[in-house]
């Protein structure tokens, strides 16, 4: 069994509400790419990647060019033994982890279908029936953020990510965290996320203003050293995201003492194969894991859910139903949140089926 056909689609995903973040970053309508790898037996594996602007060193419109460049290396791959062909792709085209991610996910989907196993079984075995979700709150007026938090809490959500820094006002950021914390009461997890958009001074002033509260901080600054300085100055636990993207940065963050929790994202690491290795290291280092991707719809969400479902019990902080934040949905049979939690799809491979009418006409077909 070998890959004999490559098909790629582009779909615009529109957020249900615009996400405002630090340094003028926004996320409204973004482009996701969907990949189908078909074998000479007719089996199809699906992947998805959706790099949002200003987040990764990744360009959505570069995905088709990179897939074309890699096509000769992808065609002929067997879905059995994925690590070897992925290392081959790394050697042929260094970097471009987001493009490797879409290929890797599709190969894992093929592997699961060929062996009649759900991905969570192949990624280490299912450790839980379902996983806790966090709800991401756009950076707007503090009272409105508190309203969104209360509405999400009423649906069963118990973990909340408050975006910070859109107005570069540390007092406003402190008020946002205070009001979201008050809105959901004691117990739920609350953390403020600057997406690398705060200075050490800004984040430290905000953190000290809320240090009496049960809150965490997420990726305030661009470098691990600055994030560690903020953690030391405020005493608040730190979740990392953008600055941890491979084994070396995970080890560096641990050495600096700021690896309390970390977002492991498929597009950052290069797919499920690399994420599995990063997960093992993160568990060993004693940090908790947010299992997700940068952005996207049902296919990449399904991959994240299988990964989360196979993560050791004590090591999973939460996961994210990215497809619940955008339209259109790509797969009508994909899981949805229920009482603040979500379960992985059942069935072999990813366990989801794209709606071909939603995908529309392919932008690339190679054999």
Short mmCIF file of C-alpha atoms in Angstrom, two decimals:
data_model
loop_
_atom_site.label_atom_id
_atom_site.label_comp_id
_atom_site.label_asym_id
_atom_site.label_seq_id
_atom_site.Cartn_x
_atom_site.Cartn_y
_atom_site.Cartn_z
CA UNK A 1 0.00 0.00 0.00
CA UNK A 2 1.50 3.30 -1.14
CA UNK A 3 0.36 6.90 -1.60
CA UNK A 4 -0.55 7.36 -5.27
CA UNK A 5 -2.54 10.61 -5.34
CA UNK A 6 -2.29 13.98 -3.57
CA UNK A 7 -5.26 16.37 -3.48
CA UNK A 8 -5.33 19.73 -1.72
CA UNK A 9 -8.19 22.12 -0.97
CA UNK A 10 -8.32 25.64 0.45
CA UNK A 11 -11.29 26.74 2.59
CA UNK A 12 -11.88 30.09 4.26
CA UNK A 13 -12.85 29.73 7.93
CA UNK A 14 -14.61 32.62 9.63
CA UNK A 15 -14.56 32.95 13.41
CA UNK A 16 -17.90 33.35 15.14
CA UNK A 17 -16.42 36.50 16.63
CA UNK A 18 -13.22 38.37 15.82
CA UNK A 19 -10.35 37.52 18.13
CA UNK A 20 -8.38 40.54 19.33
CA UNK A 21 -4.94 39.90 20.75
CA UNK A 22 -1.84 41.83 21.80
CA UNK A 23 0.20 43.94 19.37
CA UNK A 24 -2.78 44.47 17.06
CA UNK A 25 -3.09 40.79 16.16
CA UNK A 26 -6.53 39.68 15.05
CA UNK A 27 -8.11 36.45 13.87
CA UNK A 28 -11.32 36.73 11.86
CA UNK A 29 -11.35 34.93 8.49
CA UNK A 30 -8.35 32.72 7.81
CA UNK A 31 -7.42 30.11 5.24
CA UNK A 32 -7.25 26.43 6.13
CA UNK A 33 -5.83 23.75 3.83
CA UNK A 34 -7.16 20.21 3.65
CA UNK A 35 -5.03 17.39 2.25
CA UNK A 36 -6.11 13.97 1.01
CA UNK A 37 -3.50 11.27 0.49
CA UNK A 38 -5.01 8.39 -1.49
CA UNK A 39 -3.31 5.01 -1.77
CA UNK A 40 -3.19 2.56 -4.65
CA UNK A 41 -5.80 0.52 -2.74
CA UNK A 42 -8.27 3.42 -2.69
CA UNK A 43 -7.82 4.20 1.02
CA UNK A 44 -7.86 7.94 1.83
CA UNK A 45 -6.12 9.77 4.65
CA UNK A 46 -6.99 13.36 5.60
CA UNK A 47 -4.95 16.19 7.07
CA UNK A 48 -5.52 19.87 7.79
CA UNK A 49 -3.41 22.87 8.71
CA UNK A 50 -4.46 26.46 9.37
CA UNK A 51 -1.61 28.84 10.25
CA UNK A 52 -3.10 32.14 11.39
CA UNK A 53 -1.38 35.47 10.66
CA UNK A 54 1.22 36.78 13.12
CA UNK A 55 1.48 33.50 15.04
CA UNK A 56 3.83 30.95 13.45
CA UNK A 57 6.71 31.49 11.04
CA UNK A 58 4.29 29.99 8.54
CA UNK A 59 2.42 31.34 5.52
CA UNK A 60 -0.91 29.77 4.59
CA UNK A 61 -0.55 30.55 0.89
CA UNK A 62 2.80 28.78 0.91
CA UNK A 63 1.21 25.41 1.68
CA UNK A 64 0.38 24.50 -1.96
CA UNK A 65 3.90 25.40 -3.12
CA UNK A 66 5.49 23.34 -0.37
CA UNK A 67 3.24 20.33 -1.08
CA UNK A 68 4.19 20.57 -4.76
CA UNK A 69 7.86 20.68 -3.78
CA UNK A 70 7.43 17.61 -1.57
CA UNK A 71 5.14 15.68 -3.91
CA UNK A 72 7.82 13.39 -5.34
CA UNK A 73 8.84 12.47 -1.78
CA UNK A 74 5.23 11.90 -0.62
CA UNK A 75 4.09 9.79 -3.56
CA UNK A 76 5.07 6.18 -2.94
CA UNK A 77 5.10 6.50 0.88
CA UNK A 78 3.67 3.57 2.81
CA UNK A 79 1.49 4.53 5.81
CA UNK A 80 3.18 1.80 7.85
CA UNK A 81 6.13 3.23 9.77
CA UNK A 82 5.53 6.98 9.57
CA UNK A 83 8.67 8.22 11.32
CA UNK A 84 11.02 7.17 8.52
CA UNK A 85 9.23 9.00 5.66
CA UNK A 86 8.74 12.10 7.84
CA UNK A 87 12.49 12.20 8.52
CA UNK A 88 12.98 11.95 4.77
CA UNK A 89 10.73 14.97 4.25
CA UNK A 90 12.67 16.87 6.93
CA UNK A 91 15.89 16.19 5.04
CA UNK A 92 14.45 17.22 1.71
CA UNK A 93 12.77 20.43 2.92
CA UNK A 94 14.10 21.66 6.29
CA UNK A 95 11.68 23.60 8.45
CA UNK A 96 8.11 24.25 7.29
CA UNK A 97 6.71 22.33 10.25
CA UNK A 98 3.14 23.36 9.42
CA UNK A 99 3.38 21.69 6.00
CA UNK A 100 4.90 18.56 7.54
CA UNK A 101 1.99 18.55 9.96
CA UNK A 102 -0.71 18.25 7.30
CA UNK A 103 1.15 15.37 5.63
CA UNK A 104 1.86 13.60 8.91
CA UNK A 105 -1.79 13.76 10.06
CA UNK A 106 -2.97 12.31 6.74
CA UNK A 107 -0.45 9.45 7.02
CA UNK A 108 -1.63 8.65 10.55
CA UNK A 109 -5.22 8.65 9.31
CA UNK A 110 -4.21 6.14 6.64
CA UNK A 111 -2.35 4.05 9.21
CA UNK A 112 -5.41 3.89 11.43
CA UNK A 113 -7.71 2.95 8.57
CA UNK A 114 -5.29 0.32 7.25
CA UNK A 115 -5.11 -1.31 10.68
CA UNK A 116 -8.78 -0.67 11.59
CA UNK A 117 -7.75 1.22 14.73
CA UNK A 118 -8.68 4.69 16.04
CA UNK A 119 -5.69 6.98 16.29
CA UNK A 120 -5.82 7.19 20.06
CA UNK A 121 -5.10 3.44 20.16
CA UNK A 122 -2.04 3.87 17.94
CA UNK A 123 -0.81 6.94 19.83
CA UNK A 124 -0.51 5.07 23.11
CA UNK A 125 -3.98 3.92 24.08
CA UNK A 126 -7.06 5.71 25.34
CA UNK A 127 -6.62 7.05 28.88
CA UNK A 128 -10.00 8.76 29.36
CA UNK A 129 -13.54 8.81 27.98
CA UNK A 130 -13.47 12.55 27.28
CA UNK A 131 -11.32 15.62 27.90
CA UNK A 132 -11.84 19.03 29.53
CA UNK A 133 -12.06 22.00 27.18
CA UNK A 134 -10.88 25.54 27.73
CA UNK A 135 -12.81 28.47 26.28
CA UNK A 136 -10.84 31.29 24.66
CA UNK A 137 -12.14 34.84 25.29
CA UNK A 138 -11.28 37.62 22.85
CA UNK A 139 -9.53 40.71 24.28
CA UNK A 140 -12.27 43.33 24.56
CA UNK A 141 -13.75 45.38 27.42
CA UNK A 142 -13.39 43.62 30.78
CA UNK A 143 -17.13 43.51 31.48
CA UNK A 144 -17.80 41.91 28.09
CA UNK A 145 -15.10 39.33 28.70
CA UNK A 146 -16.72 38.51 32.03
CA UNK A 147 -20.07 38.09 30.26
CA UNK A 148 -18.52 35.64 27.76
CA UNK A 149 -16.95 33.74 30.64
CA UNK A 150 -20.27 33.44 32.46
CA UNK A 151 -22.00 32.20 29.31
CA UNK A 152 -19.30 29.58 28.71
CA UNK A 153 -19.43 28.56 32.38
CA UNK A 154 -23.17 27.93 32.04
CA UNK A 155 -22.44 25.37 29.30
CA UNK A 156 -20.10 23.41 31.58
CA UNK A 157 -16.74 24.98 30.69
CA UNK A 158 -14.37 25.13 33.66
CA UNK A 159 -11.17 26.43 32.05
CA UNK A 160 -10.86 29.92 30.59
CA UNK A 161 -8.20 31.64 28.49
CA UNK A 162 -8.52 35.43 28.59
CA UNK A 163 -6.73 37.18 25.73
CA UNK A 164 -4.81 40.23 26.94
CA UNK A 165 -2.86 43.19 25.62
CA UNK A 166 -5.03 44.49 22.77
CA UNK A 167 -4.85 48.03 24.15
CA UNK A 168 -1.35 47.79 25.68
CA UNK A 169 -2.79 48.83 29.08
CA UNK A 170 -1.53 46.75 32.00
CA UNK A 171 -4.27 48.03 34.33
CA UNK A 172 -6.94 47.01 31.81
CA UNK A 173 -5.32 43.56 31.55
CA UNK A 174 -5.39 43.22 35.34
CA UNK A 175 -9.07 44.22 35.33
CA UNK A 176 -9.79 41.63 32.65
CA UNK A 177 -8.28 38.85 34.76
CA UNK A 178 -10.01 40.07 37.92
CA UNK A 179 -13.43 40.22 36.30
CA UNK A 180 -13.14 36.88 34.51
CA UNK A 181 -12.01 35.31 37.78
CA UNK A 182 -14.99 36.84 39.61
CA UNK A 183 -17.39 35.77 36.84
CA UNK A 184 -16.55 32.07 37.12
CA UNK A 185 -15.96 31.91 40.87
CA UNK A 186 -13.42 29.83 42.74
CA UNK A 187 -12.19 26.56 41.28
CA UNK A 188 -12.15 26.94 37.49
CA UNK A 189 -8.79 27.52 35.81
CA UNK A 190 -8.23 31.05 34.48
CA UNK A 191 -5.16 32.22 32.59
CA UNK A 192 -4.30 35.40 30.73
CA UNK A 193 -2.66 35.06 27.32
CA UNK A 194 -0.61 37.82 25.70
CA UNK A 195 0.54 35.75 22.68
CA UNK A 196 4.09 37.14 23.09
CA UNK A 197 2.74 40.71 23.01
CA UNK A 198 3.79 42.08 26.41
CA UNK A 199 7.03 43.53 27.69
CA UNK A 200 8.52 42.16 30.90
CA UNK A 201 7.44 45.35 32.69
CA UNK A 202 3.86 45.24 31.38
CA UNK A 203 3.39 41.57 32.25
CA UNK A 204 5.04 41.94 35.65
CA UNK A 205 2.85 44.89 36.62
CA UNK A 206 -0.25 42.99 35.52
CA UNK A 207 0.84 39.84 37.30
CA UNK A 208 1.61 41.60 40.56
CA UNK A 209 -1.78 43.33 40.45
CA UNK A 210 -3.54 39.94 40.32
CA UNK A 211 -1.05 37.89 42.34
CA UNK A 212 -3.64 37.52 45.12
CA UNK A 213 -5.90 35.62 42.71
CA UNK A 214 -5.84 32.01 41.53
CA UNK A 215 -4.74 32.76 37.95
CA UNK A 216 -1.99 31.70 35.55
CA UNK A 217 -0.15 33.64 32.86
CA UNK A 218 0.39 32.46 29.29
CA UNK A 219 3.29 33.43 27.01
CA UNK A 220 3.57 37.10 27.99
CA UNK A 221 6.85 37.77 26.19
CA UNK A 222 8.60 36.64 23.03
CA UNK A 223 11.54 34.86 24.67
CA UNK A 224 11.68 32.09 27.22
CA UNK A 225 14.12 34.13 29.29
CA UNK A 226 11.65 37.01 29.58
CA UNK A 227 8.76 34.66 30.39
CA UNK A 228 10.88 33.12 33.14
CA UNK A 229 11.67 36.59 34.50
CA UNK A 230 7.94 37.41 34.67
CA UNK A 231 7.22 34.13 36.44
CA UNK A 232 9.94 34.82 38.99
CA UNK A 233 8.77 38.40 39.56
CA UNK A 234 5.07 37.56 39.97
CA UNK A 235 5.10 34.08 41.48
CA UNK A 236 2.32 33.07 39.09
CA UNK A 237 2.39 29.77 37.21
CA UNK A 238 3.31 30.01 33.53
CA UNK A 239 1.84 28.33 30.47
CA UNK A 240 4.04 28.54 27.38
CA UNK A 241 3.00 28.45 23.75
CA UNK A 242 4.75 30.21 20.86
CA UNK A 243 8.28 29.92 22.21
CA UNK A 244 8.10 26.14 22.74
CA UNK A 245 8.09 24.39 19.38
CA UNK A 246 10.59 21.52 19.60
CA UNK A 247 12.46 19.33 22.09
CA UNK A 248 15.23 21.87 22.60
CA UNK A 249 12.88 24.70 23.60
CA UNK A 250 10.97 22.40 25.97
CA UNK A 251 14.23 21.52 27.70
CA UNK A 252 15.27 25.17 27.78
CA UNK A 253 11.96 26.23 29.34
CA UNK A 254 12.31 23.53 31.99
CA UNK A 255 15.85 24.64 32.78
CA UNK A 256 14.62 28.23 33.18
CA UNK A 257 11.90 27.13 35.59
CA UNK A 258 8.91 28.39 33.59
CA UNK A 259 7.50 25.16 32.15
CA UNK A 260 4.42 24.72 34.35
CA UNK A 261 2.13 24.05 31.39
CA UNK A 262 2.61 24.10 27.63
CA UNK A 263 0.49 24.18 24.48
CA UNK A 264 1.59 21.33 22.22
CA UNK A 265 0.26 22.26 18.79
CA UNK A 266 0.40 20.09 15.71
CA UNK A 267 1.36 22.89 13.33
CA UNK A 268 4.22 24.05 15.58
CA UNK A 269 5.84 20.65 16.00
CA UNK A 270 5.16 19.16 12.58
CA UNK A 271 2.34 16.67 13.18
CA UNK A 272 1.40 13.78 15.43
CA UNK A 273 4.76 12.00 15.09
CA UNK A 274 6.73 14.94 16.51
CA UNK A 275 3.98 15.76 19.03
CA UNK A 276 4.14 12.23 20.42
CA UNK A 277 7.86 12.64 21.12
CA UNK A 278 7.28 16.09 22.63
CA UNK A 279 4.52 14.67 24.82
CA UNK A 280 6.81 12.00 26.24
CA UNK A 281 9.42 14.60 27.10
CA UNK A 282 6.85 16.99 28.60
CA UNK A 283 5.43 14.23 30.80
CA UNK A 284 8.96 13.37 31.93
CA UNK A 285 9.63 17.03 32.78
CA UNK A 286 6.46 17.21 34.89
CA UNK A 287 4.57 19.89 32.95
CA UNK A 288 0.89 19.78 32.00
CA UNK A 289 -0.22 19.72 28.38
CA UNK A 290 -2.77 21.65 26.36
CA UNK A 291 -3.30 19.38 23.32
CA UNK A 292 -4.40 21.34 20.26
CA UNK A 293 -3.34 23.12 17.08
CA UNK A 294 -3.02 26.72 15.96
CA UNK A 295 -6.46 27.05 14.33
CA UNK A 296 -8.62 25.06 11.96
CA UNK A 297 -11.76 22.98 11.68
CA UNK A 298 -12.85 19.38 12.20
CA UNK A 299 -9.92 17.45 10.75
CA UNK A 300 -7.17 19.06 12.79
CA UNK A 301 -9.48 19.13 15.83
CA UNK A 302 -10.01 15.36 15.48
CA UNK A 303 -6.25 14.80 15.38
CA UNK A 304 -5.83 16.91 18.53
CA UNK A 305 -8.60 15.00 20.33
CA UNK A 306 -7.03 11.62 19.59
CA UNK A 307 -3.72 12.96 20.88
CA UNK A 308 -5.39 14.32 24.02
CA UNK A 309 -7.29 11.08 24.64
CA UNK A 310 -4.02 9.12 24.65
CA UNK A 311 -2.13 11.54 26.93
CA UNK A 312 -1.48 10.28 30.48
CA UNK A 313 -4.23 11.26 32.91
CA UNK A 314 -2.20 13.50 35.21
CA UNK A 315 -0.45 15.29 32.34
CA UNK A 316 -3.41 16.68 30.36
CA UNK A 317 -4.50 20.19 31.33
CA UNK A 318 -7.06 20.61 28.55
CA UNK A 319 -7.78 20.50 24.84
CA UNK A 320 -9.63 22.77 22.39
CA UNK A 321 -12.52 22.24 19.97
CA UNK A 322 -11.12 24.61 17.34
CA UNK A 323 -13.91 23.67 14.93
CA UNK A 324 -16.44 25.01 17.44
CA UNK A 325 -15.10 28.54 16.97
CA UNK A 326 -15.41 28.73 13.17
CA UNK A 327 -17.66 28.18 10.18
CA UNK A 328 -18.07 26.24 8.03
CA UNK A 329 -17.68 22.89 9.73
CA UNK A 330 -15.85 20.51 7.39
CA UNK A 331 -17.09 17.17 8.73
CA UNK A 332 -20.73 16.61 9.72
CA UNK A 333 -19.82 13.55 11.80
CA UNK A 334 -17.19 15.34 13.91
CA UNK A 335 -17.66 15.51 17.72
CA UNK A 336 -18.95 18.61 19.49
CA UNK A 337 -18.53 19.86 23.05
CA UNK A 338 -20.89 18.61 25.74
CA UNK A 339 -20.98 20.02 29.29
CA UNK A 340 -17.54 21.54 28.90
CA UNK A 341 -15.92 18.35 27.65
CA UNK A 342 -15.37 16.56 24.36
CA UNK A 343 -14.64 12.97 23.30
CA UNK A 344 -12.46 11.82 20.39
CA UNK A 345 -14.18 10.48 17.27
CA UNK A 346 -14.81 6.77 17.06
CA UNK A 347 -13.94 4.61 14.07
CA UNK A 348 -10.61 3.84 12.39
CA UNK A 349 -8.06 6.58 11.81
CA UNK A 350 -9.31 10.06 12.55
CA UNK A 351 -12.88 8.77 12.54
CA UNK A 352 -14.32 11.71 10.58
CA UNK A 353 -15.48 12.20 6.98
CA UNK A 354 -15.15 15.54 5.15
CA UNK A 355 -18.16 16.97 3.33
CA UNK A 356 -16.97 17.21 -0.28
CA UNK A 357 -19.52 19.94 -1.06
CA UNK A 358 -17.99 22.13 1.66
CA UNK A 359 -14.46 21.48 0.39
CA UNK A 360 -15.42 22.45 -3.15
CA UNK A 361 -12.97 22.29 -6.01
CA UNK A 362 -9.38 21.20 -5.28
CA UNK A 363 -6.59 23.70 -5.81
CA UNK A 364 -3.99 20.98 -6.40
CA UNK A 365 -4.08 17.42 -7.73
CA UNK A 366 -0.90 15.37 -8.19
CA UNK A 367 -0.36 11.72 -9.05
#
